[in-house]
Tab-separated table of C-alpha atoms and ligand atoms in Angstrom:
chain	number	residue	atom	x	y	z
K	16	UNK	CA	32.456	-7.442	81.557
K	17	UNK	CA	35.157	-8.473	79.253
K	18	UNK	CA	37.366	-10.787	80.737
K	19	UNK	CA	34.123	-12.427	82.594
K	20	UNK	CA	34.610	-15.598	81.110
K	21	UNK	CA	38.069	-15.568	80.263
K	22	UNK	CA	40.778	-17.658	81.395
K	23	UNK	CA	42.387	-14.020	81.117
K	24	UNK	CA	40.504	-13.258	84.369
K	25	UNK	CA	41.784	-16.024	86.658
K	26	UNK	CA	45.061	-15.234	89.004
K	27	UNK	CA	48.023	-17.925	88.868
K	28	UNK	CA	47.073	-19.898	91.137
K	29	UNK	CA	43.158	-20.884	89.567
K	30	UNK	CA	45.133	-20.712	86.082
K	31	UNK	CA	46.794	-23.275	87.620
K	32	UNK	CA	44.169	-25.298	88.655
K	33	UNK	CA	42.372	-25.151	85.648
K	34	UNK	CA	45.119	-26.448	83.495
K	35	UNK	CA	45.247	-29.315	85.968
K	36	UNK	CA	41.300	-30.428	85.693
K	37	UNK	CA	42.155	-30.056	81.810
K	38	UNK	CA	45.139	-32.368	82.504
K	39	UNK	CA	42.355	-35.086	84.431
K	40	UNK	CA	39.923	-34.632	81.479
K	41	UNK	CA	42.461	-35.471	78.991
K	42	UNK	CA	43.581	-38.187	81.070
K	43	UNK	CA	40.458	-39.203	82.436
K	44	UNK	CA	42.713	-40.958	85.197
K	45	UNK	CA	45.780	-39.998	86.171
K	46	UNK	CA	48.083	-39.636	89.178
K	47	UNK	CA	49.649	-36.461	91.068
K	48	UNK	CA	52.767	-37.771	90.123
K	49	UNK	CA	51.975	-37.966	86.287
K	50	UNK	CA	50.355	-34.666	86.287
K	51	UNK	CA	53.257	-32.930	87.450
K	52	UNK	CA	55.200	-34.921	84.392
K	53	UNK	CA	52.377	-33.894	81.951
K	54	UNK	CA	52.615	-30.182	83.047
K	55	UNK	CA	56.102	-29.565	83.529
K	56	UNK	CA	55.292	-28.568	87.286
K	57	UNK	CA	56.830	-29.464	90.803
K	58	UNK	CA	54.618	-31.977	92.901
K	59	UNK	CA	54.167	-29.515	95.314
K	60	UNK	CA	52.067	-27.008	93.073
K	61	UNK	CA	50.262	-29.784	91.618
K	62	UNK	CA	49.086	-31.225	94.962
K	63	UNK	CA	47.863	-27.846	95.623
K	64	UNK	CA	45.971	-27.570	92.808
K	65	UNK	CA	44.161	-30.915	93.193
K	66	UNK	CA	43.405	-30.370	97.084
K	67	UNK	CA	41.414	-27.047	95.990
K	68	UNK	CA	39.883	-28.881	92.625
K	69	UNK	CA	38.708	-31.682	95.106
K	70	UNK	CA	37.418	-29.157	97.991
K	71	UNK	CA	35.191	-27.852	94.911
K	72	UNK	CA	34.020	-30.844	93.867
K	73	UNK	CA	35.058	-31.092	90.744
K	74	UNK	CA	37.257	-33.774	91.155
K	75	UNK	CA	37.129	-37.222	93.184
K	76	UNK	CA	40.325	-39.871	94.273
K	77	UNK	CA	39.704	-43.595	93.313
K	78	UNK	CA	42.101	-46.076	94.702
K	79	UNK	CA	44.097	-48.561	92.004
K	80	UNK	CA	45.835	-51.218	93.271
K	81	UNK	CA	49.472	-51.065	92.298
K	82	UNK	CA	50.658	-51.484	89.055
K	83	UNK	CA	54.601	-51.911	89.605
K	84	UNK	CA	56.885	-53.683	91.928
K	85	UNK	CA	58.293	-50.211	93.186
K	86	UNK	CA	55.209	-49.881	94.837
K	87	UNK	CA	54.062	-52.966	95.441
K	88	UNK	CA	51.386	-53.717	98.672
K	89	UNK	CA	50.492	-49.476	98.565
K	90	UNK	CA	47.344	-48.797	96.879
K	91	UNK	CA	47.879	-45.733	93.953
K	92	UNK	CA	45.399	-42.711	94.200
K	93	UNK	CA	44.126	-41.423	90.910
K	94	UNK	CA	42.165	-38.490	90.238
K	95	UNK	CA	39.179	-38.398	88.003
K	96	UNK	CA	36.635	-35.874	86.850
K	97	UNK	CA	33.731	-36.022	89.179
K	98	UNK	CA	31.072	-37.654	88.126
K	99	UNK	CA	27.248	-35.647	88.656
K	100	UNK	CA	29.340	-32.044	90.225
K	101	UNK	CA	26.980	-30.447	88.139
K	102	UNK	CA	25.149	-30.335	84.857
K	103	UNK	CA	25.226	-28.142	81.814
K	104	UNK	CA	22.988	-27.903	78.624
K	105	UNK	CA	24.653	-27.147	75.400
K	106	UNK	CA	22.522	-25.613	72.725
K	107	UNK	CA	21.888	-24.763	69.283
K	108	UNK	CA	19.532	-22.001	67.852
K	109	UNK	CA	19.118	-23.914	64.242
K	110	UNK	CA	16.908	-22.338	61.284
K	111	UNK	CA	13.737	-24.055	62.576
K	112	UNK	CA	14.326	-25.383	66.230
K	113	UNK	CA	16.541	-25.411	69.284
K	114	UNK	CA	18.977	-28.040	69.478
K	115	UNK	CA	19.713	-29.074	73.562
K	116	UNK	CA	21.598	-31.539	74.741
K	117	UNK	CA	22.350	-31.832	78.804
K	118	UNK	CA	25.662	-33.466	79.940
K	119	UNK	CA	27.174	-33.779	83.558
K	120	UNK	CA	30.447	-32.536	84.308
K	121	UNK	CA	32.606	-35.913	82.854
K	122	UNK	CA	30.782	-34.856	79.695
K	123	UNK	CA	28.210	-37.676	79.580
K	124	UNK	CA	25.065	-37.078	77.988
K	125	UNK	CA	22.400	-37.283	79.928
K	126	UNK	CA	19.426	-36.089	77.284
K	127	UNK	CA	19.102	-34.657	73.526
K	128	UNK	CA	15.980	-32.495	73.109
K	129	UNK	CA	14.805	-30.877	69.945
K	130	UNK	CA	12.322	-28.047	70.435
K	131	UNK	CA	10.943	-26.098	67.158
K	132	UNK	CA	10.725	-22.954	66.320
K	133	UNK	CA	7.641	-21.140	64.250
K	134	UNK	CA	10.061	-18.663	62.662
K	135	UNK	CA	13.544	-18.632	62.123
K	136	UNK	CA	14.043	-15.044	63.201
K	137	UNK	CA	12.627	-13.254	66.009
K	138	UNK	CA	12.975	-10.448	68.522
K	139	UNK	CA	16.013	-11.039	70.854
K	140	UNK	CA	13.604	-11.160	74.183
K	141	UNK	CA	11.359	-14.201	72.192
K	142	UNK	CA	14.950	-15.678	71.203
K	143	UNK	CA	15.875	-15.930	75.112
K	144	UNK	CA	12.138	-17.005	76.176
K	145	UNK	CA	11.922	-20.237	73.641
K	146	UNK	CA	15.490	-20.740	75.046
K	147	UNK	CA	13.745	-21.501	78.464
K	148	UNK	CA	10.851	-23.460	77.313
K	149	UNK	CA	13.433	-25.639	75.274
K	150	UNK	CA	15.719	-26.231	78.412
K	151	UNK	CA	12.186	-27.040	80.605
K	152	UNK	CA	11.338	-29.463	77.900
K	153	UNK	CA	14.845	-30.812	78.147
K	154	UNK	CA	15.087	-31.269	82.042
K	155	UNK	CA	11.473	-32.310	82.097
K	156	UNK	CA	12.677	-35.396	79.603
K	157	UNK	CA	15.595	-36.425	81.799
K	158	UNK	CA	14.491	-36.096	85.389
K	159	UNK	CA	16.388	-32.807	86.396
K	160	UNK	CA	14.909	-29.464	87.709
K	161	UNK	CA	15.557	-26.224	85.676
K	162	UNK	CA	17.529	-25.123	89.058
K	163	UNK	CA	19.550	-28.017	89.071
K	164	UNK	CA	21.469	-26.687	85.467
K	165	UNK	CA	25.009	-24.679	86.138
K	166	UNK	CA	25.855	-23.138	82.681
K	167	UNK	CA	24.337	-22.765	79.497
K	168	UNK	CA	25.612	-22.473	76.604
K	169	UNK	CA	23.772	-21.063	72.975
K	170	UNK	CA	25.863	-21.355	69.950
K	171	UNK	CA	23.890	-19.427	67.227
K	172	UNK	CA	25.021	-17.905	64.034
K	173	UNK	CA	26.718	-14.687	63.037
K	174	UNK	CA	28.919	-11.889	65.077
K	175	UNK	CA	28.385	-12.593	68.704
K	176	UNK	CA	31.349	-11.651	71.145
K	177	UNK	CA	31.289	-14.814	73.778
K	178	UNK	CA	33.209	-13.341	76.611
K	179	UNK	CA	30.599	-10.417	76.989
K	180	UNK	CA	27.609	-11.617	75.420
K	181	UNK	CA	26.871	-8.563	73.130
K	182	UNK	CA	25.730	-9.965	70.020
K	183	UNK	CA	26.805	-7.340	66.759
K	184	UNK	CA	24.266	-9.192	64.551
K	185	UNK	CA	22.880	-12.742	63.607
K	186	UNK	CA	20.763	-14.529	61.727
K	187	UNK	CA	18.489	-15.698	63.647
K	188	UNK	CA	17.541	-12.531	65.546
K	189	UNK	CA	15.399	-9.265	64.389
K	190	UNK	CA	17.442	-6.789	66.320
K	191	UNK	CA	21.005	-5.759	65.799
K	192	UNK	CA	23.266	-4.518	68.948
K	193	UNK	CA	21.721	-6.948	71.899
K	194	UNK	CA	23.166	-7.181	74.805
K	195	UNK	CA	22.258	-10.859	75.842
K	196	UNK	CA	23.573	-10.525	79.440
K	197	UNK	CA	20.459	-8.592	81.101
K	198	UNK	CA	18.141	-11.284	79.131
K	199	UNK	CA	19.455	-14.338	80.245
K	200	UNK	CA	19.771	-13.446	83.822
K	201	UNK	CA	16.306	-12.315	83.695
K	202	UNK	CA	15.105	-15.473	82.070
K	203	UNK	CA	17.521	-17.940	82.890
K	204	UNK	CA	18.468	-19.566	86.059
K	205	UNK	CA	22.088	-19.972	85.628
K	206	UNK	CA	25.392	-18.652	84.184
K	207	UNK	CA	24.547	-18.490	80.277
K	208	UNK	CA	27.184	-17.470	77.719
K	209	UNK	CA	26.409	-17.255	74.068
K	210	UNK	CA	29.163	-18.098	71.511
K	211	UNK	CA	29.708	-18.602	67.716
K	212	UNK	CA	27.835	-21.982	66.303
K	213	UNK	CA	30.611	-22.497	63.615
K	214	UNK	CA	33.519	-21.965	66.698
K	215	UNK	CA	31.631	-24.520	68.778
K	216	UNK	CA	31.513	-27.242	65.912
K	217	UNK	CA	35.316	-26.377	65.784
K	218	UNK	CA	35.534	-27.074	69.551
K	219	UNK	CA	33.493	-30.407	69.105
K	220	UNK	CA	35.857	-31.582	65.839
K	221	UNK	CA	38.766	-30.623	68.368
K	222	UNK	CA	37.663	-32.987	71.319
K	223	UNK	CA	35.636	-35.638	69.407
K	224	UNK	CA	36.321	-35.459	65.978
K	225	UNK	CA	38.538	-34.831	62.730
K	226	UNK	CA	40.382	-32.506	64.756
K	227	UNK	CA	41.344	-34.678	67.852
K	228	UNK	CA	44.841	-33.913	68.071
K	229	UNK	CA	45.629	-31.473	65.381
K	230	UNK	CA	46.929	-28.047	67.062
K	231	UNK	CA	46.263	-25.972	63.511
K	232	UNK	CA	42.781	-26.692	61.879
K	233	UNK	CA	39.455	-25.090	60.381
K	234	UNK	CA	35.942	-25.906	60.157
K	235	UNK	CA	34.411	-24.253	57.204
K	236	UNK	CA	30.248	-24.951	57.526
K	237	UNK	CA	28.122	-24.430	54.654
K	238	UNK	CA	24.310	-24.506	55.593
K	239	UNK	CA	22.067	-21.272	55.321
K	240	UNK	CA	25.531	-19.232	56.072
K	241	UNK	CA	28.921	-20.124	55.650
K	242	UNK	CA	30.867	-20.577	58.987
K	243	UNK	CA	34.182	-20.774	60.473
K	244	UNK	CA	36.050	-21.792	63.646
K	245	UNK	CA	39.696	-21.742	64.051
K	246	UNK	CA	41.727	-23.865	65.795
K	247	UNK	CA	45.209	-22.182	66.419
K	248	UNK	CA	48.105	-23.946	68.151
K	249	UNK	CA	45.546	-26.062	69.717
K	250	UNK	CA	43.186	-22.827	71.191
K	251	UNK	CA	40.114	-21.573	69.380
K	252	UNK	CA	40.651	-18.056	68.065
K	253	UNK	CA	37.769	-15.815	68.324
K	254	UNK	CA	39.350	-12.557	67.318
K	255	UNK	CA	39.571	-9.388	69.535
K	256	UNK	CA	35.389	-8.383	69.263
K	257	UNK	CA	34.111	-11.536	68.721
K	258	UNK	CA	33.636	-11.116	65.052
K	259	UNK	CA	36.668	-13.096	63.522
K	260	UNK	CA	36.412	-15.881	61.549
K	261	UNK	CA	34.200	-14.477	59.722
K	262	UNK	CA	34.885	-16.578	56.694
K	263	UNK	CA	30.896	-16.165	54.957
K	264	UNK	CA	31.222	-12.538	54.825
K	265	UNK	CA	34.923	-12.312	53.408
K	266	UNK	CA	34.362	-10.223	49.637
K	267	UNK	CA	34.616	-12.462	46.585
K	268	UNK	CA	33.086	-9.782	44.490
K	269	UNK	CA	33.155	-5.988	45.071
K	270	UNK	CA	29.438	-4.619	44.374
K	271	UNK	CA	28.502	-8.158	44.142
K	272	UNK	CA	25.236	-10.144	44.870
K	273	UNK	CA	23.575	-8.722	48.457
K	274	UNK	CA	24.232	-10.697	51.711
K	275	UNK	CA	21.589	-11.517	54.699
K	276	UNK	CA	24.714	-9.395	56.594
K	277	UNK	CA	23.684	-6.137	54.425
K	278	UNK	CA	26.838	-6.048	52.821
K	279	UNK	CA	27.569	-7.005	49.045
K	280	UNK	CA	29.936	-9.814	47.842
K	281	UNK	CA	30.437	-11.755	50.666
K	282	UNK	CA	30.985	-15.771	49.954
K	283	UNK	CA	27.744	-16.124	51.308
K	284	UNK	CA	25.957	-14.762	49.434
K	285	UNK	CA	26.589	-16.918	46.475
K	286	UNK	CA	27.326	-20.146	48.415
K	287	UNK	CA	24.957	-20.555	51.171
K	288	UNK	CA	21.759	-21.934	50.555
K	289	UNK	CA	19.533	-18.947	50.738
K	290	UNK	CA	21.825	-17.262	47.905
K	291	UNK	CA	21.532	-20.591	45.679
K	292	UNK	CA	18.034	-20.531	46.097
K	293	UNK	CA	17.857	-17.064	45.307
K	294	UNK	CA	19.815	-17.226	42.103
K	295	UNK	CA	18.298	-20.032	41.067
K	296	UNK	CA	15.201	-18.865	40.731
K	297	UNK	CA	16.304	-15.369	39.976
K	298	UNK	CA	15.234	-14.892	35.596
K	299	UNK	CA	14.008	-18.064	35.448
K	300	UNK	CA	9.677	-18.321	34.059
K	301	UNK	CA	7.699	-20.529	35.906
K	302	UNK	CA	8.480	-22.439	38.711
K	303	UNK	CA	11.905	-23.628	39.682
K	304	UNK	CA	14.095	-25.349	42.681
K	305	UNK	CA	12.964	-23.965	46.186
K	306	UNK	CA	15.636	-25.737	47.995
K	307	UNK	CA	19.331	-27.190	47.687
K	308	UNK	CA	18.038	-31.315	46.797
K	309	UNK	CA	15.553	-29.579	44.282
K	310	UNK	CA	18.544	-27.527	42.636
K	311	UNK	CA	20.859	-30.358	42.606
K	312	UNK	CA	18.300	-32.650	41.145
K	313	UNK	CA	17.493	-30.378	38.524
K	314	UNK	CA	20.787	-29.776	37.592
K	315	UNK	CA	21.056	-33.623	37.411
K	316	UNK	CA	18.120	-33.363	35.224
K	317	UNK	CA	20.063	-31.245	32.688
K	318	UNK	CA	18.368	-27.116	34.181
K	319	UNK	CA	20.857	-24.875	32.817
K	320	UNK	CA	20.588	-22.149	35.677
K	321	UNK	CA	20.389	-24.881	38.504
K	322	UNK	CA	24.228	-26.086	36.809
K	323	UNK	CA	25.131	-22.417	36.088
K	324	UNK	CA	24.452	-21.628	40.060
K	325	UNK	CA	26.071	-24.861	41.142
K	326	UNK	CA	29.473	-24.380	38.827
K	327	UNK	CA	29.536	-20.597	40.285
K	328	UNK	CA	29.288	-21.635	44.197
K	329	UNK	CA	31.882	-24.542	43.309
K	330	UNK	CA	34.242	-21.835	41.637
K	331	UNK	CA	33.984	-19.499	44.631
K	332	UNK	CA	34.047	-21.605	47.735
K	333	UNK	CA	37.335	-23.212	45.720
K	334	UNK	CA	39.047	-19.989	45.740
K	335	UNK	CA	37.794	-18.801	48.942
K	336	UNK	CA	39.544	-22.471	50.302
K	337	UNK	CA	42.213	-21.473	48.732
K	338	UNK	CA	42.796	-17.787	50.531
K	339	UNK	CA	42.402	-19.587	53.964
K	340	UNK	CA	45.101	-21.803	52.956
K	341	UNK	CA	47.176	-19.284	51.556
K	342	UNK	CA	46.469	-17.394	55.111
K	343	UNK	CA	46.458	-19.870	57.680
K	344	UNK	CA	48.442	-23.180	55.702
K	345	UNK	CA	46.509	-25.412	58.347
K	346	UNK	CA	47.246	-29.299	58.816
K	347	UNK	CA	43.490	-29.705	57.659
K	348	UNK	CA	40.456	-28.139	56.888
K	349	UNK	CA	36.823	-29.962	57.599
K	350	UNK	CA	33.840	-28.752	55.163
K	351	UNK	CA	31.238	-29.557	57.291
K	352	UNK	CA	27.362	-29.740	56.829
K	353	UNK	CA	24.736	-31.192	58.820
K	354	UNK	CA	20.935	-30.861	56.686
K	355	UNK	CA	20.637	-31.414	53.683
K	356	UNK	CA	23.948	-33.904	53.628
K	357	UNK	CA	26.761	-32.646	51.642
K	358	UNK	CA	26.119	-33.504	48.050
K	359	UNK	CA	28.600	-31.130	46.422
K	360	UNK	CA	27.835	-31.798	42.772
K	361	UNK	CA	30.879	-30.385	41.274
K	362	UNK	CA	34.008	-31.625	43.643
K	363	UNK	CA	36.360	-30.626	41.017
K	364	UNK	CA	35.438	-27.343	40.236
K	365	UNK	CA	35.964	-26.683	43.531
K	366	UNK	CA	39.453	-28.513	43.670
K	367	UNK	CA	40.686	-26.990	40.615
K	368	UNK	CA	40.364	-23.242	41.705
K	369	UNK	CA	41.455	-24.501	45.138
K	370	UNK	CA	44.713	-25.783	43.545
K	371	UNK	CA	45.073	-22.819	40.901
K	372	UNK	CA	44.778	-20.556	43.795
K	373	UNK	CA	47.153	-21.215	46.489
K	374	UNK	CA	50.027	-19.726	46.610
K	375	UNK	CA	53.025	-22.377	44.743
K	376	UNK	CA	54.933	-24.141	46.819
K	377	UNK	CA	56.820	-27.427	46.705
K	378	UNK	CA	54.435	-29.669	49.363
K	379	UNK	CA	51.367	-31.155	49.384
K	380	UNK	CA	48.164	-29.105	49.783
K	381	UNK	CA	46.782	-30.054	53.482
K	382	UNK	CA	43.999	-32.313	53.724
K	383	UNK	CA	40.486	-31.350	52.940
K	384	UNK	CA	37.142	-33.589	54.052
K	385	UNK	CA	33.748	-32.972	53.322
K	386	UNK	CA	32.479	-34.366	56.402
K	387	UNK	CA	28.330	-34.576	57.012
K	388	UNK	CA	27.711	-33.365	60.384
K	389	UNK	CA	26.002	-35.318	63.017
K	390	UNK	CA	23.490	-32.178	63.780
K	391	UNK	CA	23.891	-33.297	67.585
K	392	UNK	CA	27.779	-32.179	67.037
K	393	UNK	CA	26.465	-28.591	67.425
K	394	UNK	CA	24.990	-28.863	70.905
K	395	UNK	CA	27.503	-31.051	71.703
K	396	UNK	CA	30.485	-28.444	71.183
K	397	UNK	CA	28.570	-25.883	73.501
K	398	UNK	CA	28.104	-28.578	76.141
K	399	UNK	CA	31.554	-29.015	75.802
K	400	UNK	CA	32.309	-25.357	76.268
K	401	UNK	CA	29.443	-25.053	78.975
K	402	UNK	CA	31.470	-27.596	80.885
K	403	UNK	CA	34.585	-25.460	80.707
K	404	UNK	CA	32.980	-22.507	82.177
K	405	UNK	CA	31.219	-23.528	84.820
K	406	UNK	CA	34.487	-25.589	85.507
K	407	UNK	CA	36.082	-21.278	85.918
K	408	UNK	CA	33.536	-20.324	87.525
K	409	UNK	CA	33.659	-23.058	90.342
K	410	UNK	CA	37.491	-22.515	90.663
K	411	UNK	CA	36.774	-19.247	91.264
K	412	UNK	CA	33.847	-19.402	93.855
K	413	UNK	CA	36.262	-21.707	95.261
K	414	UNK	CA	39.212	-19.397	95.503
K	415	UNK	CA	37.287	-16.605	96.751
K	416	UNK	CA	35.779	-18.668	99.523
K	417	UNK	CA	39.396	-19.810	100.411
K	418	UNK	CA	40.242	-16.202	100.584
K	419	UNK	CA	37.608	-15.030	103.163
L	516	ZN	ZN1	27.749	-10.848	54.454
């Protein structure tokens, strides 16, 4: 199985062919000619490439009319992504719902669909079957069939390994150990991969946001759990079994405060907002803050424990910042949170142990933003990763059929 996914998987010449539809989607419209610039590759290869890309269907010619006296009176053929090849839904298993969102192959988005959940963690078989209903109640809003989807993608929390599909353990699901494969083809009607929510937000900030552009680059998200996706000379990293980047459950504290993972002393476990709800109420008589606004407005209001559990998450996610830039020294790092907004009470805390704690040298620190995440930029980075796989898989139904 490993490797099903992969670009690992593909021979030379779909390799190939992939990195020249990436070329297109960058471009959006471009010219043999250029491509061949862009990639460092003779024309001959390239026109290859774009005569099997187009035989898929993945690509289409549009005719310009010429831009430069060289050519002047000859029409110029550009290639673009084609436009309805297929369609993909990208979604989000959240704390209380299922995020969808359904984009055709150029990335448009067709619908957004938000489908609730009654509990946020449930048997792995349940997991898959709200999955469905959320993707009929998605198609049903837009027009499209169920049949008519190519790829779906779920980005949900914890260790999940996305070229097989085994998920080691999550969040949002009462089992540990699942294999997802089996379920999804027995309850879905297309290719469905599942894949880190924190690396897909990484993946979105890389194509449409604070990332655009930036070839070294994290995404730290603090919401229930603490997240991670890393963006290394331009590629997500993902680690060898799917469980890298595991930035919530690095150990702050050995035999320190218990983690949703099981462990003890993970980052989590005193910065994401179960733990701060936990210790906030934790010794306290009578009734205190149930949720993050509540413990940031009574530490407004002067609660000693509410500021004591505030200063102590500020202190650690400051020196946690500060071992991923003493590990990766990234061009940027994006602290990203979609609900409640990021209302970090205690900015220099954090900053301080973030500066005490890297490592001295004689340049700037690299730039940090608290950014509040548009929660659609979740479903949106799986859509974007849907539309990469399906793109393999086509390439490769394609080869094979030019091989018989
Ligand atoms: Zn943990």
């Amino acid at each position: 199985m490993k490797g099903l996914i992969g670009q690992s998987g593909l021979d030379a010449r779909c390799a190939t062919q992939l990195r020249v539809l990436q070329c297109i989607r960058m471009a959006a419209e471009i010219s043999r000619t250029d491509i061949a610039r862009a990639l460092d590759s003779s024309p001959a290869t390239v026109t290859a490439a774009c005569t099997a890309l187009l035989r898929a269907g993945l690509i289409c010619e549009v005719e310009r009319a010429p831009s430069d006296t060289v050519q002047r009176g000859r029409p110029r053929i550009m290639l673009q992504i084609a436009g309805g090849a297929f369609y993909v839904a990208g979604m989000k298993i959240a704390r209380h719902a299922i995020l969808v969102m359904i984009v055709d192959s150029q990335g448009g988005e067709i619908v957004t669909h938000t489908a609730p959940l009654e509990t946020s963690r449930m048997k792995a078989e349940d997991l898959v079957r709200a999955v469905r209903r959320a993707l009929e109640a998605a198609c049903a809003g837009c027009g499209l069939g169920i049949g008519q989807i190519a790829g779906v993608v779920l980005g949900m929390p914890g260790f999940v390994n996305g070229l097989t599909g085994f998920m080691h353990w999550s969040s949002s699901v009462l089992e540990r150990n699942v294999d997802f494969a089996p379920l999804f083809r027995e309850h879905l009607p297309c290719p469905t991969f599942i894949d880190n929510d924190a690396n897909l937000v990484a993946k979105a900030e890389h194509l449409f946001g604070a990332g655009r552009g930036l070839r070294n680059f994290l995404v730290v998200t603090v919401e229930h759990g603490v997240g991670m996706g890393i963006v290394l000379d331009g590629e997500l990293y993902r680690g060898e079994r799917g469980c890298g980047a595991e930035f919530g459950h690095t150990k702050v504290q050995i035999q320190g405060a218990v983690c949703q993972c099981g462990q003890r002393g993970c980052l989590e476990a005193y910065v994401g907002d179960y733990a701060m709800v936990r210790d906030a109420a934790t010794g306290r008589q009578g009734d205190g803050p149930t949720s993050i606004p509540e413990i940031l407005e009574a530490a407004r209001q002067g609660d000693a424990l509410a500021q004591e559990v505030l200063q102590r998450a500020s202190q650690f996610l400051g020196v946690a910042l500060a071992n991923l830039v003493n590990l990766f020294d990234p061009e940027h790092i994006v602290l990203a949170r979609s609900r409640p907004p990021f209302d970090h009470p205690y900015p220099e805390t954090m900053l301080d142990a973030l500066r005490r704690n890297t490592v001295e040298v004689d340049a700037p620190l690299p730039e940090i933003t608290v950014r509040n995440l548009d929660e659609s930029m979740w479903a949106k980075g799986a859509a974007a990763h849907g539309i990469e796989l399906v793109s393999i898989l086509k390439i490769r139904e394609q080869g094979a059929a030019d091989a018989a």
